[in-house]
CSV table of C-alpha atoms and ligand atoms in Angstrom, one decimal:
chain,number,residue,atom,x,y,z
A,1,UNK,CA,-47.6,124.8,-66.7
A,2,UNK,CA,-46.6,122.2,-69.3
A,3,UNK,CA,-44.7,119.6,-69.2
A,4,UNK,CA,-44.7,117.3,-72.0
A,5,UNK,CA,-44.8,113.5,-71.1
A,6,UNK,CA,-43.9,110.9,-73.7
A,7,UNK,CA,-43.8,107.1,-72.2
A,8,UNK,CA,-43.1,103.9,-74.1
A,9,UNK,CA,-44.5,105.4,-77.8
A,10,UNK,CA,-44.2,102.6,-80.4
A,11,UNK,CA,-45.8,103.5,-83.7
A,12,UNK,CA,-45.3,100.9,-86.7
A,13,UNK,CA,-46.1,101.9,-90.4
A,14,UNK,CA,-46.9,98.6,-92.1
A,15,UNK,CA,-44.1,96.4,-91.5
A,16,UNK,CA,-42.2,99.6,-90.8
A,17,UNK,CA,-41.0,99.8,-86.8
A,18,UNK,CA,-40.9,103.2,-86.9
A,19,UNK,CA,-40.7,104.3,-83.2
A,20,UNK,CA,-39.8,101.5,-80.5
A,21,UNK,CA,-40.5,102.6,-77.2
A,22,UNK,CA,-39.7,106.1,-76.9
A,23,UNK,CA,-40.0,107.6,-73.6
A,24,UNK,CA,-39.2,111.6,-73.2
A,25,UNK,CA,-40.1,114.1,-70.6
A,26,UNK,CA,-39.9,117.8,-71.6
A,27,UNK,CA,-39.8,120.3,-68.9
A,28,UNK,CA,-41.6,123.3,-68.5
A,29,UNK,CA,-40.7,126.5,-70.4
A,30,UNK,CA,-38.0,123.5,-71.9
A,31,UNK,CA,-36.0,124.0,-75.2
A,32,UNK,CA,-35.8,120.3,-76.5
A,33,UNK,CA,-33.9,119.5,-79.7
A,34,UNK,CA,-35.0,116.2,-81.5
A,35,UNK,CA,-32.0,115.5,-83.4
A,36,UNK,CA,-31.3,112.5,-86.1
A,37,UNK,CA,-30.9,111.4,-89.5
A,38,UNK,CA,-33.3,111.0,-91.8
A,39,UNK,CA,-35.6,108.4,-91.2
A,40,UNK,CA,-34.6,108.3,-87.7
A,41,UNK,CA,-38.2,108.7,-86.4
A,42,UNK,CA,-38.6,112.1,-85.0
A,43,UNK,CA,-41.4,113.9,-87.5
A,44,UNK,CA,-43.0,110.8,-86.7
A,45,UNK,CA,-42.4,111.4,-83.0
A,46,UNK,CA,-43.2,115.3,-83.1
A,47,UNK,CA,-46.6,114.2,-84.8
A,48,UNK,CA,-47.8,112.1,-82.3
A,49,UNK,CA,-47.3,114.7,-79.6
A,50,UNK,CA,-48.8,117.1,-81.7
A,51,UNK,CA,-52.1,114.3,-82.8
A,52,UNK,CA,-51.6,114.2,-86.3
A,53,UNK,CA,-50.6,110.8,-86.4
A,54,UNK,CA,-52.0,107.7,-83.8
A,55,UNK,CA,-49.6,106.0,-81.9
A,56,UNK,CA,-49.4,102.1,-82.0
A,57,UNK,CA,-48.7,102.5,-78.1
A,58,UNK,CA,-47.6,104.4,-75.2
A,59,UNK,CA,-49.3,108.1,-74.2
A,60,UNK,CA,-48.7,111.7,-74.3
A,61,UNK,CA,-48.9,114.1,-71.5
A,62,UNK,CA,-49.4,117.7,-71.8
A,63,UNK,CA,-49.4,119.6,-68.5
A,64,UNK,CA,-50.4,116.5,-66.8
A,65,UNK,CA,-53.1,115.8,-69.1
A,66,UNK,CA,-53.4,112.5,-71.5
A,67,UNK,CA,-53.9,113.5,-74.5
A,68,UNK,CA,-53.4,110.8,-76.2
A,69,UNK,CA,-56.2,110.7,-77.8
A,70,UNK,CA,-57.6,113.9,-78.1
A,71,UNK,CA,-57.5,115.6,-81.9
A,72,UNK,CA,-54.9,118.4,-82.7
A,73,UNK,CA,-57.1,121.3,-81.7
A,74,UNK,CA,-58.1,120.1,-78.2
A,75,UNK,CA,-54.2,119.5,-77.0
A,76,UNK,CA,-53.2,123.1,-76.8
A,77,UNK,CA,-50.7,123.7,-79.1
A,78,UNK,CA,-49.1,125.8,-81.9
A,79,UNK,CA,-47.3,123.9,-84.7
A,80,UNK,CA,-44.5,125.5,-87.4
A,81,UNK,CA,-43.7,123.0,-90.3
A,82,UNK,CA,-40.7,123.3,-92.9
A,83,UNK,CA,-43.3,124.2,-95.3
A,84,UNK,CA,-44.6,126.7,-93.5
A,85,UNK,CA,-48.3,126.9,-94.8
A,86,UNK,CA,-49.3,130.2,-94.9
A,87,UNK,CA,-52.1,131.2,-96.2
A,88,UNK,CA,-51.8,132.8,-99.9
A,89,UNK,CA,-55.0,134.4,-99.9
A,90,UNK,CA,-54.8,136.4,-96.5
A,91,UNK,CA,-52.9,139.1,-95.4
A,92,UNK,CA,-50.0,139.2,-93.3
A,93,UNK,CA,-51.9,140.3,-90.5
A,94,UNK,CA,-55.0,138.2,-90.8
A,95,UNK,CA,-52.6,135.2,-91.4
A,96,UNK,CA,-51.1,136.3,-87.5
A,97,UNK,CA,-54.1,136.6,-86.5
A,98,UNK,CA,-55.3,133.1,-87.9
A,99,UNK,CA,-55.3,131.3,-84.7
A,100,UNK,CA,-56.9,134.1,-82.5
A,101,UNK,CA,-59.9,134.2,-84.6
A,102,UNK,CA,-60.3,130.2,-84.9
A,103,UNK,CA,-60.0,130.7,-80.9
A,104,UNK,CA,-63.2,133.6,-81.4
A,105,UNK,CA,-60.9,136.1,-79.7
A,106,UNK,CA,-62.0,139.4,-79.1
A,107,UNK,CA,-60.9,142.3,-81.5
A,108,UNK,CA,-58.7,144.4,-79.1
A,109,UNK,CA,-57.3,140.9,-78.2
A,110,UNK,CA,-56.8,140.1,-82.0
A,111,UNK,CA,-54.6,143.7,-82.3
A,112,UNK,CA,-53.2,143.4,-79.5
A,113,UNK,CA,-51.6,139.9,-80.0
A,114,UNK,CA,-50.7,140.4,-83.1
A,115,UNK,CA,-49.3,143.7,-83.0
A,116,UNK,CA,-46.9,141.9,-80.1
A,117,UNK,CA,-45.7,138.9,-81.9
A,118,UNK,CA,-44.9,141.2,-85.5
A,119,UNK,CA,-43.0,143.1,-83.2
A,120,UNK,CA,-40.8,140.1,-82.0
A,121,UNK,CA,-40.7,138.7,-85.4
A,122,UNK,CA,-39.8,142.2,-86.9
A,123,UNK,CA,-42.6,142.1,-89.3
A,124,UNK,CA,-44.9,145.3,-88.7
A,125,UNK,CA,-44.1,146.5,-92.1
A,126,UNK,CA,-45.2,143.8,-93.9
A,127,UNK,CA,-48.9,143.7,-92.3
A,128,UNK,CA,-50.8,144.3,-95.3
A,129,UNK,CA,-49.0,142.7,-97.6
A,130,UNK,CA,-49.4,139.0,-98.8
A,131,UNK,CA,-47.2,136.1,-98.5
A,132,UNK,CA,-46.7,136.2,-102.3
A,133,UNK,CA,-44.9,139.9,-101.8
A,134,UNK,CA,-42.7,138.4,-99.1
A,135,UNK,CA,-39.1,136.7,-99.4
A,136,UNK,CA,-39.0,133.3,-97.9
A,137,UNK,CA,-37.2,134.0,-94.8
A,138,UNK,CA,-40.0,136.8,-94.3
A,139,UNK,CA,-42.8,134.1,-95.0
A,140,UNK,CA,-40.8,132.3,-92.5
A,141,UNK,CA,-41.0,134.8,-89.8
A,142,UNK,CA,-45.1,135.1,-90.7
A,143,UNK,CA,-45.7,131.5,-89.8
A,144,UNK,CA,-43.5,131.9,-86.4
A,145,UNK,CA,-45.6,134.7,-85.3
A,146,UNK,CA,-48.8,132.9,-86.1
A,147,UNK,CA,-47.6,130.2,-83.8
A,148,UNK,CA,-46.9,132.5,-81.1
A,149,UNK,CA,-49.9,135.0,-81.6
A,150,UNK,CA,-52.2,132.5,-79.6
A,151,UNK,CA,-49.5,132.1,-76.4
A,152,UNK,CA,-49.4,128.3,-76.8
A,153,UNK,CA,-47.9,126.5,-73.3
A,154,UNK,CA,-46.3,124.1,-75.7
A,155,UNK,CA,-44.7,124.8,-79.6
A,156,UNK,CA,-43.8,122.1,-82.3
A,157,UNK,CA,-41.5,122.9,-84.7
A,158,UNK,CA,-40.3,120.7,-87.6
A,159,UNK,CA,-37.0,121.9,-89.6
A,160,UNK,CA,-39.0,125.6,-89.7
A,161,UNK,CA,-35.6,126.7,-91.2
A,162,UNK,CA,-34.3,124.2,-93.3
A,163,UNK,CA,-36.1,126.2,-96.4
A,164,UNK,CA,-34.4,129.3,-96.0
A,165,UNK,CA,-30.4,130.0,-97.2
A,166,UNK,CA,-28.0,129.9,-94.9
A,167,UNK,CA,-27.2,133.1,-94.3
A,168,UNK,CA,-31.3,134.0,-93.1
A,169,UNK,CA,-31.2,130.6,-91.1
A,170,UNK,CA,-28.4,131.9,-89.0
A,171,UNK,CA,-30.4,135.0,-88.4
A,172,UNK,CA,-33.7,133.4,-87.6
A,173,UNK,CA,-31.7,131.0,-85.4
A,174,UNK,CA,-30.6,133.5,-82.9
A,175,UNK,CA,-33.8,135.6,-83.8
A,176,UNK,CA,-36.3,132.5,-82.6
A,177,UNK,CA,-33.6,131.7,-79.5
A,178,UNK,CA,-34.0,135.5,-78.6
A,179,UNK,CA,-37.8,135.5,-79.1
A,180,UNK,CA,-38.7,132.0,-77.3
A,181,UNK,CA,-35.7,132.8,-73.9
A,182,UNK,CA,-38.4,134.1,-71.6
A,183,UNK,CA,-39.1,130.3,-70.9
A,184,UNK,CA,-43.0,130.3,-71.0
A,185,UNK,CA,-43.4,128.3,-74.0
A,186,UNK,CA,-42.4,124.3,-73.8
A,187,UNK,CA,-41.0,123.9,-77.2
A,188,UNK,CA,-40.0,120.8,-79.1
A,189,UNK,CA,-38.1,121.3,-82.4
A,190,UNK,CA,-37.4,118.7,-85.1
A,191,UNK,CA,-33.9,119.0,-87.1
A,192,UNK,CA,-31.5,117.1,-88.8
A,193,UNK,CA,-29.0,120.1,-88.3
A,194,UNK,CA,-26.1,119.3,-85.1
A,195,UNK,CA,-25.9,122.7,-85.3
A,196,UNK,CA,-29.5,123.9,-85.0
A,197,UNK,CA,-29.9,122.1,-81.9
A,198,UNK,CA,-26.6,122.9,-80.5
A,199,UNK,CA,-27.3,126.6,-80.7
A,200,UNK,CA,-31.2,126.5,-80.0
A,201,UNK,CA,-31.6,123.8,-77.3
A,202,UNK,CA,-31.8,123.5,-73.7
A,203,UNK,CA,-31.7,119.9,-74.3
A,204,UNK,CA,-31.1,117.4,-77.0
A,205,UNK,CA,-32.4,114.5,-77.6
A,206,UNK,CA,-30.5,112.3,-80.2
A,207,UNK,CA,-32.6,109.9,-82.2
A,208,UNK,CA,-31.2,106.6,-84.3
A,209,UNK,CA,-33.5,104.5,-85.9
A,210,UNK,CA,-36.6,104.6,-84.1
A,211,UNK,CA,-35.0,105.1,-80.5
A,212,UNK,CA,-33.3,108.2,-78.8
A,213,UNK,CA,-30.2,107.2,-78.2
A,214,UNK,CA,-28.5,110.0,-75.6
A,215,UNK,CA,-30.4,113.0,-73.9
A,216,UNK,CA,-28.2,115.8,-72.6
A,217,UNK,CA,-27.2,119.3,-72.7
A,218,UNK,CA,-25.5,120.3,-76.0
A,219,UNK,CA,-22.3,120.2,-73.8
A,220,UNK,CA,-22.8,116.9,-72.2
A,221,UNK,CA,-23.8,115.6,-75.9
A,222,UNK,CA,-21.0,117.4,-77.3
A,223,UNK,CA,-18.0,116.1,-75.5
A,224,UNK,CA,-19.3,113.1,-73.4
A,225,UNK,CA,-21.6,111.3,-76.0
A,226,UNK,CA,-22.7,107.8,-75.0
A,227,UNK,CA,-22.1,106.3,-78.6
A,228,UNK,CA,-20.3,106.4,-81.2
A,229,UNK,CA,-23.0,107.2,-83.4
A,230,UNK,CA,-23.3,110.5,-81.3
A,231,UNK,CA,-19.8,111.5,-81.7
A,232,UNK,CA,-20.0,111.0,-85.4
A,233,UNK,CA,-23.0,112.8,-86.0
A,234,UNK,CA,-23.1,115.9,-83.8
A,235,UNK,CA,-19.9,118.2,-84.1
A,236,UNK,CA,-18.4,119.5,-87.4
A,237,UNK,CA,-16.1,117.7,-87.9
A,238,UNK,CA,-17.6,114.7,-86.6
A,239,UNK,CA,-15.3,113.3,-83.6
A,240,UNK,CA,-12.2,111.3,-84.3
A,241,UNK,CA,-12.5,107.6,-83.6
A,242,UNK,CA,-9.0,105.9,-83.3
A,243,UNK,CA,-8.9,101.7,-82.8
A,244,UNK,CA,-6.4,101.3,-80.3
A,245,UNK,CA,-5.2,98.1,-77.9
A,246,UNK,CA,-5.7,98.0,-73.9
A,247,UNK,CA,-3.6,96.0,-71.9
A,248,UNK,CA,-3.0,96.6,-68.1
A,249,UNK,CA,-5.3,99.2,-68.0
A,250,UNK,CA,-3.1,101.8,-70.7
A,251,UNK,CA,-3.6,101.8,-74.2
A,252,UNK,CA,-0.9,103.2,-76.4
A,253,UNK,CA,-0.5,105.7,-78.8
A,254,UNK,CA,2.7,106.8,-80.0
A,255,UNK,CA,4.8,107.8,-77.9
A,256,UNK,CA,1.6,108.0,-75.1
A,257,UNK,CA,0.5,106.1,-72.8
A,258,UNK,CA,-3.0,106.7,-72.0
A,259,UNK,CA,-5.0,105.1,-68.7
A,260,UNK,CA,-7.8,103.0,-69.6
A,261,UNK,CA,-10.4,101.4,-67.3
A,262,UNK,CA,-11.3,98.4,-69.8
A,263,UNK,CA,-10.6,94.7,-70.3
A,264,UNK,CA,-7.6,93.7,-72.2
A,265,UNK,CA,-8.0,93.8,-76.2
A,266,UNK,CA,-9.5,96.2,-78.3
A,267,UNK,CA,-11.1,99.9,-77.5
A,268,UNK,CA,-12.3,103.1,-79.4
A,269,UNK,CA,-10.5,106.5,-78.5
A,270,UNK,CA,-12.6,109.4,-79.3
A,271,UNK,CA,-11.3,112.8,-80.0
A,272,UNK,CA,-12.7,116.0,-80.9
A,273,UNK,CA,-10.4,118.1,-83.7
A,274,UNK,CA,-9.9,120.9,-81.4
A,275,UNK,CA,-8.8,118.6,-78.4
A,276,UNK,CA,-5.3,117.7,-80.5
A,277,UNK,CA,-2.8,120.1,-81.1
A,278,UNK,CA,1.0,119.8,-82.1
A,279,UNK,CA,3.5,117.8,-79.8
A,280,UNK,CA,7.3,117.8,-79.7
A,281,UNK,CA,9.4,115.1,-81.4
A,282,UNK,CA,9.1,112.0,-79.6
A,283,UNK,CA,6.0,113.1,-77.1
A,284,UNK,CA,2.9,112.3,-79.1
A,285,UNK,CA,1.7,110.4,-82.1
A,286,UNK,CA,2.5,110.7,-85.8
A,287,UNK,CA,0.0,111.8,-88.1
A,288,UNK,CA,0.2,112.3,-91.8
A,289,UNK,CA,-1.0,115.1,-93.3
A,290,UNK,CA,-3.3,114.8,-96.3
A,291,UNK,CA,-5.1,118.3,-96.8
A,292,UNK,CA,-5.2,121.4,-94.7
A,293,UNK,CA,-7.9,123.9,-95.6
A,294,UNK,CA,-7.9,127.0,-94.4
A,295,UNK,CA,-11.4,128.4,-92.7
A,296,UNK,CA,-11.0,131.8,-91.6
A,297,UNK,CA,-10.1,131.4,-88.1
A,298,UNK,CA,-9.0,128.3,-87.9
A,299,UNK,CA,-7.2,125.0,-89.9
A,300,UNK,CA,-8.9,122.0,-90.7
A,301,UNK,CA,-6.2,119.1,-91.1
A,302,UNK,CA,-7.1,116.1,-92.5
A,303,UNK,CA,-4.8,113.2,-92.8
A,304,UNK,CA,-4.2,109.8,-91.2
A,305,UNK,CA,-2.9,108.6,-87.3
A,306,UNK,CA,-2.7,104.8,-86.6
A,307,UNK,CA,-3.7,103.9,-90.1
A,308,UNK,CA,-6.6,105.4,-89.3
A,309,UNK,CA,-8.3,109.1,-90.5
A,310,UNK,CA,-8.3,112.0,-88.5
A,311,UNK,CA,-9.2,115.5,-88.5
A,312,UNK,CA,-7.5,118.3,-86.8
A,313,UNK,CA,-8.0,121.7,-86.0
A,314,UNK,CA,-5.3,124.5,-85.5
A,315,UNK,CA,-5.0,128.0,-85.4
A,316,UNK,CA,-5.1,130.0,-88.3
A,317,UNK,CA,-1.4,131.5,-87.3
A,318,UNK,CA,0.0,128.3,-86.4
A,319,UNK,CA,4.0,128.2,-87.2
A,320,UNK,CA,4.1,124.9,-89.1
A,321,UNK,CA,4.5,123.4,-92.5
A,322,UNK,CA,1.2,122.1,-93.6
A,323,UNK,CA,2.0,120.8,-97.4
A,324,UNK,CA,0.2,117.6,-97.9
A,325,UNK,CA,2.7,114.9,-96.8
A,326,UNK,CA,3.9,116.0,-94.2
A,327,UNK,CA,4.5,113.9,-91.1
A,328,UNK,CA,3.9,115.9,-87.8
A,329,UNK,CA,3.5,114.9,-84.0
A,330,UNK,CA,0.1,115.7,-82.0
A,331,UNK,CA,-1.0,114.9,-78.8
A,332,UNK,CA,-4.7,115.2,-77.2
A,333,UNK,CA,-6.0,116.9,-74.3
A,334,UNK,CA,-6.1,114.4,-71.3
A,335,UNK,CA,-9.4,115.5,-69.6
A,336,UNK,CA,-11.5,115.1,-73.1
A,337,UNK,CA,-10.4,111.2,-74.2
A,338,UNK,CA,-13.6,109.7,-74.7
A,339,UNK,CA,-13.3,105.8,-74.4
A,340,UNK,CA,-15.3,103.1,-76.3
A,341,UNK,CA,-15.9,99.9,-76.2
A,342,UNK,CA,-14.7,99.2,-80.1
A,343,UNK,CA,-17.2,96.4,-80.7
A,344,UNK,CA,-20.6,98.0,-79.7
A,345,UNK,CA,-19.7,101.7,-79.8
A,346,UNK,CA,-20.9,102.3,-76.1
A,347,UNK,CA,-18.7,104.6,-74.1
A,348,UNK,CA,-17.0,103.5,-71.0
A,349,UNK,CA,-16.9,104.8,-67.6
A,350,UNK,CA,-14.4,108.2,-68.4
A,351,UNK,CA,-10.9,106.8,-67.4
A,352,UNK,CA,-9.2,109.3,-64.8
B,401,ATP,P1,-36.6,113.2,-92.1
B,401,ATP,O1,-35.6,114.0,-91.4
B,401,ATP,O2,-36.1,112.6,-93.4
B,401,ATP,O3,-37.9,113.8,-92.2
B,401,ATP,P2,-37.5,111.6,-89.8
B,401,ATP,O4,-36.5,111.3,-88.8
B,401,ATP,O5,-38.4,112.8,-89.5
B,401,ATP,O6,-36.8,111.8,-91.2
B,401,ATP,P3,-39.9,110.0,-90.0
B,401,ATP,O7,-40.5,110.9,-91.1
B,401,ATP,O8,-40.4,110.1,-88.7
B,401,ATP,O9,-38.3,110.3,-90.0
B,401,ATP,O10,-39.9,108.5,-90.5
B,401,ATP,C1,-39.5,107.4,-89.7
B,401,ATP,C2,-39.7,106.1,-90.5
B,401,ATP,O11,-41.1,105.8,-90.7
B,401,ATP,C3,-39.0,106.1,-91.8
B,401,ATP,O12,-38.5,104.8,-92.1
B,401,ATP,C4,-40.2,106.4,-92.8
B,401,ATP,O13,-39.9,105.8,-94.0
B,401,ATP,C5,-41.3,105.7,-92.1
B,401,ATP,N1,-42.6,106.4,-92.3
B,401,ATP,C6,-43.0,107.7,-92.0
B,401,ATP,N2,-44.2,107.9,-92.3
B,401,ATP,C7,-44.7,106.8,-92.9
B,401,ATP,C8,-46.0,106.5,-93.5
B,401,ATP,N3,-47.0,107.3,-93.5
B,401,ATP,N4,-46.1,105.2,-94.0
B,401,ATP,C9,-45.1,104.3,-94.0
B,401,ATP,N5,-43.9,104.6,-93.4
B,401,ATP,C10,-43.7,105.8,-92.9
């Protein structure tokens, strides 16, 4: 069993606040994505659990035990960092095995483990080789299994894929989901990428400038997020954020009148680009087109609403003009408005 118990961590660099008050609880066997630009706070955050960095305050919990002050090795865990150290001078196998031996395994043990975790990380081939004969993605896959080879209750991960090309990091993505689903290991992972933690994560925890923000499902972060800085940064394209006016309860837009539980004056609409789609004349909203760009299976539109940018996406086959200029009608899905207050960004009780 581990849980992983984070309560009020401040840590300050200098002058530098880099972490005010951060309180997190992983569950066991837990996916959690820390997600956030950079500088946000999390490497600092994911140190801390893992003891290479001192906290100014606050405690960490691992399976119910403080460990706040206990040194990397004595808090029971594996680590995988974006530069994924492994060691030049060992083999393939004896880097897997690196942790077992630290941990004076026994030999069988030793095979044994690390015969398992190449077989996960689909690198028996490679055994006797060394990490200067491997391609990144392969170097990548080495460091994984060494995390893995010992059984650690609880992972750390920080960007382990943000080296490799795209192509690989969509390959290791589903590869490390596939290899981590059994739900023993409580796993933390550090990214700037929306779509990394959408993918990989039970939960995500979304960080701005020193404090997590919103902690959800990637579903409940996805279409409900509590800020506006949520919406903007998770999604591709980032949600649509139109300035419109409430009075009596409605705000209007176009031709729409949409229900509104806030005071009268100013509030954000957010909308996701594949929550609009075309209306008929005289039943939605205009919206200048700027630039569509075709992406396979769908279209991205980009153009302007309200005076205001937006981004659309259709379907690949839609039956419309889409030359820059052109002035067409949308309208959004009702159940998915997301409603702001437009001067602090915090969302509003969902309007029915
Ligand atoms: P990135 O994605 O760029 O790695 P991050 O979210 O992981 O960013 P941190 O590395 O945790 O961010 O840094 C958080 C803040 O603390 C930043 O403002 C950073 O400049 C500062 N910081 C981090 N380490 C130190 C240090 N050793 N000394 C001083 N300031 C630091």
């Amino acid at each position: 069993m581990a849980r992983i118990v984070i309560e009020g961590i401040r840590k300050e660099f200098g002058g530098v606040q880099a972490l005010k008050q951060v309180a997190l609880e992983v569950r066991d066997g837990e996916f959690l994505a820390l997600l956030g630009p950079s500088g946000c706070g999390k490497t600092t955050l994911l140190r801390i659990v893992a003891g290479l960095e001192t906290q100014s305050a606050g405690r960490v919990l691992i399976g119910e035990r403080d460990v706040s002050t206990l040194p990397p090795r004595a808090r029971g865990l594996a680590m995988v960092f974006q530069n994924y150290a492994v060691f030049p001078h060992l083999t393939v196998f004896e880097n897997v095995a690196f942790g077992l031996r630290m941990a004076r395994a026994p030999k069988d043990r030793v095979q044994q483990q690390v015969a398992r975790a190449a077989a996960l990380l689909h690198i028996e081939p490679y055994l006797q080789r060394y990490p200067a004969q491997l391609s990144g993605g392969q170097r990548q896959r080495v460091a994984v299994a060494r995390a893995l080879a010992v059984e650690p209750a609880v992972l750390l991960m920080d960007e382990p894929l943000s080296n490799l090309d795209a192509l690989l990091r969509l390959e290791m993505r589903a590869e490390l989901k596939s290899v981590l689903a059994d739900g023993g290991t409580t796993t933390i992972y550090v990214t700037h990428d929306q779509t990394e933690a959408m993918g990989l994560a039970d939960r995500i925890a979304v960080m701005q400038a020193g404090e997590i923000v919103q902690i959800g499902s990637p579903t409940e972060i996805y279409h409900h997020p509590r800020t506006r800085f949520v919406g903007g940064f998770v999604g591709s394209p980032p949600m649509n954020f139109v300035k419109l006016s409430a009075a009596g309860g409605v705000a209007r837009l176009g031709a729409l009148s949409l229900p509104v539980k806030a005071r009268d004056g100013d509030v954000l609409l957010g909308l996701r680009a594949e929550d609009l789609s075309p209306a008929e004349p005289g039943q939605g909203f205009r919206f200048e087109l700027r630039v569509a760009e075709p992406l396979g299976s769908h279209v991205l539109l980009t153009g302007t609403a309200e005076g205001q940018q937006m981004r659309v996406v259709v379907p690949h086959d839609l039956d419309a003009d889409l030359r820059p200029g052109r002035v067409m009608e949308l309208k959004p899905r009702l159940d998915r408005l997301n409603w702001m207050q437009a001067d602090t960004g915090m969302a509003l009780e969902r309007a029915q």
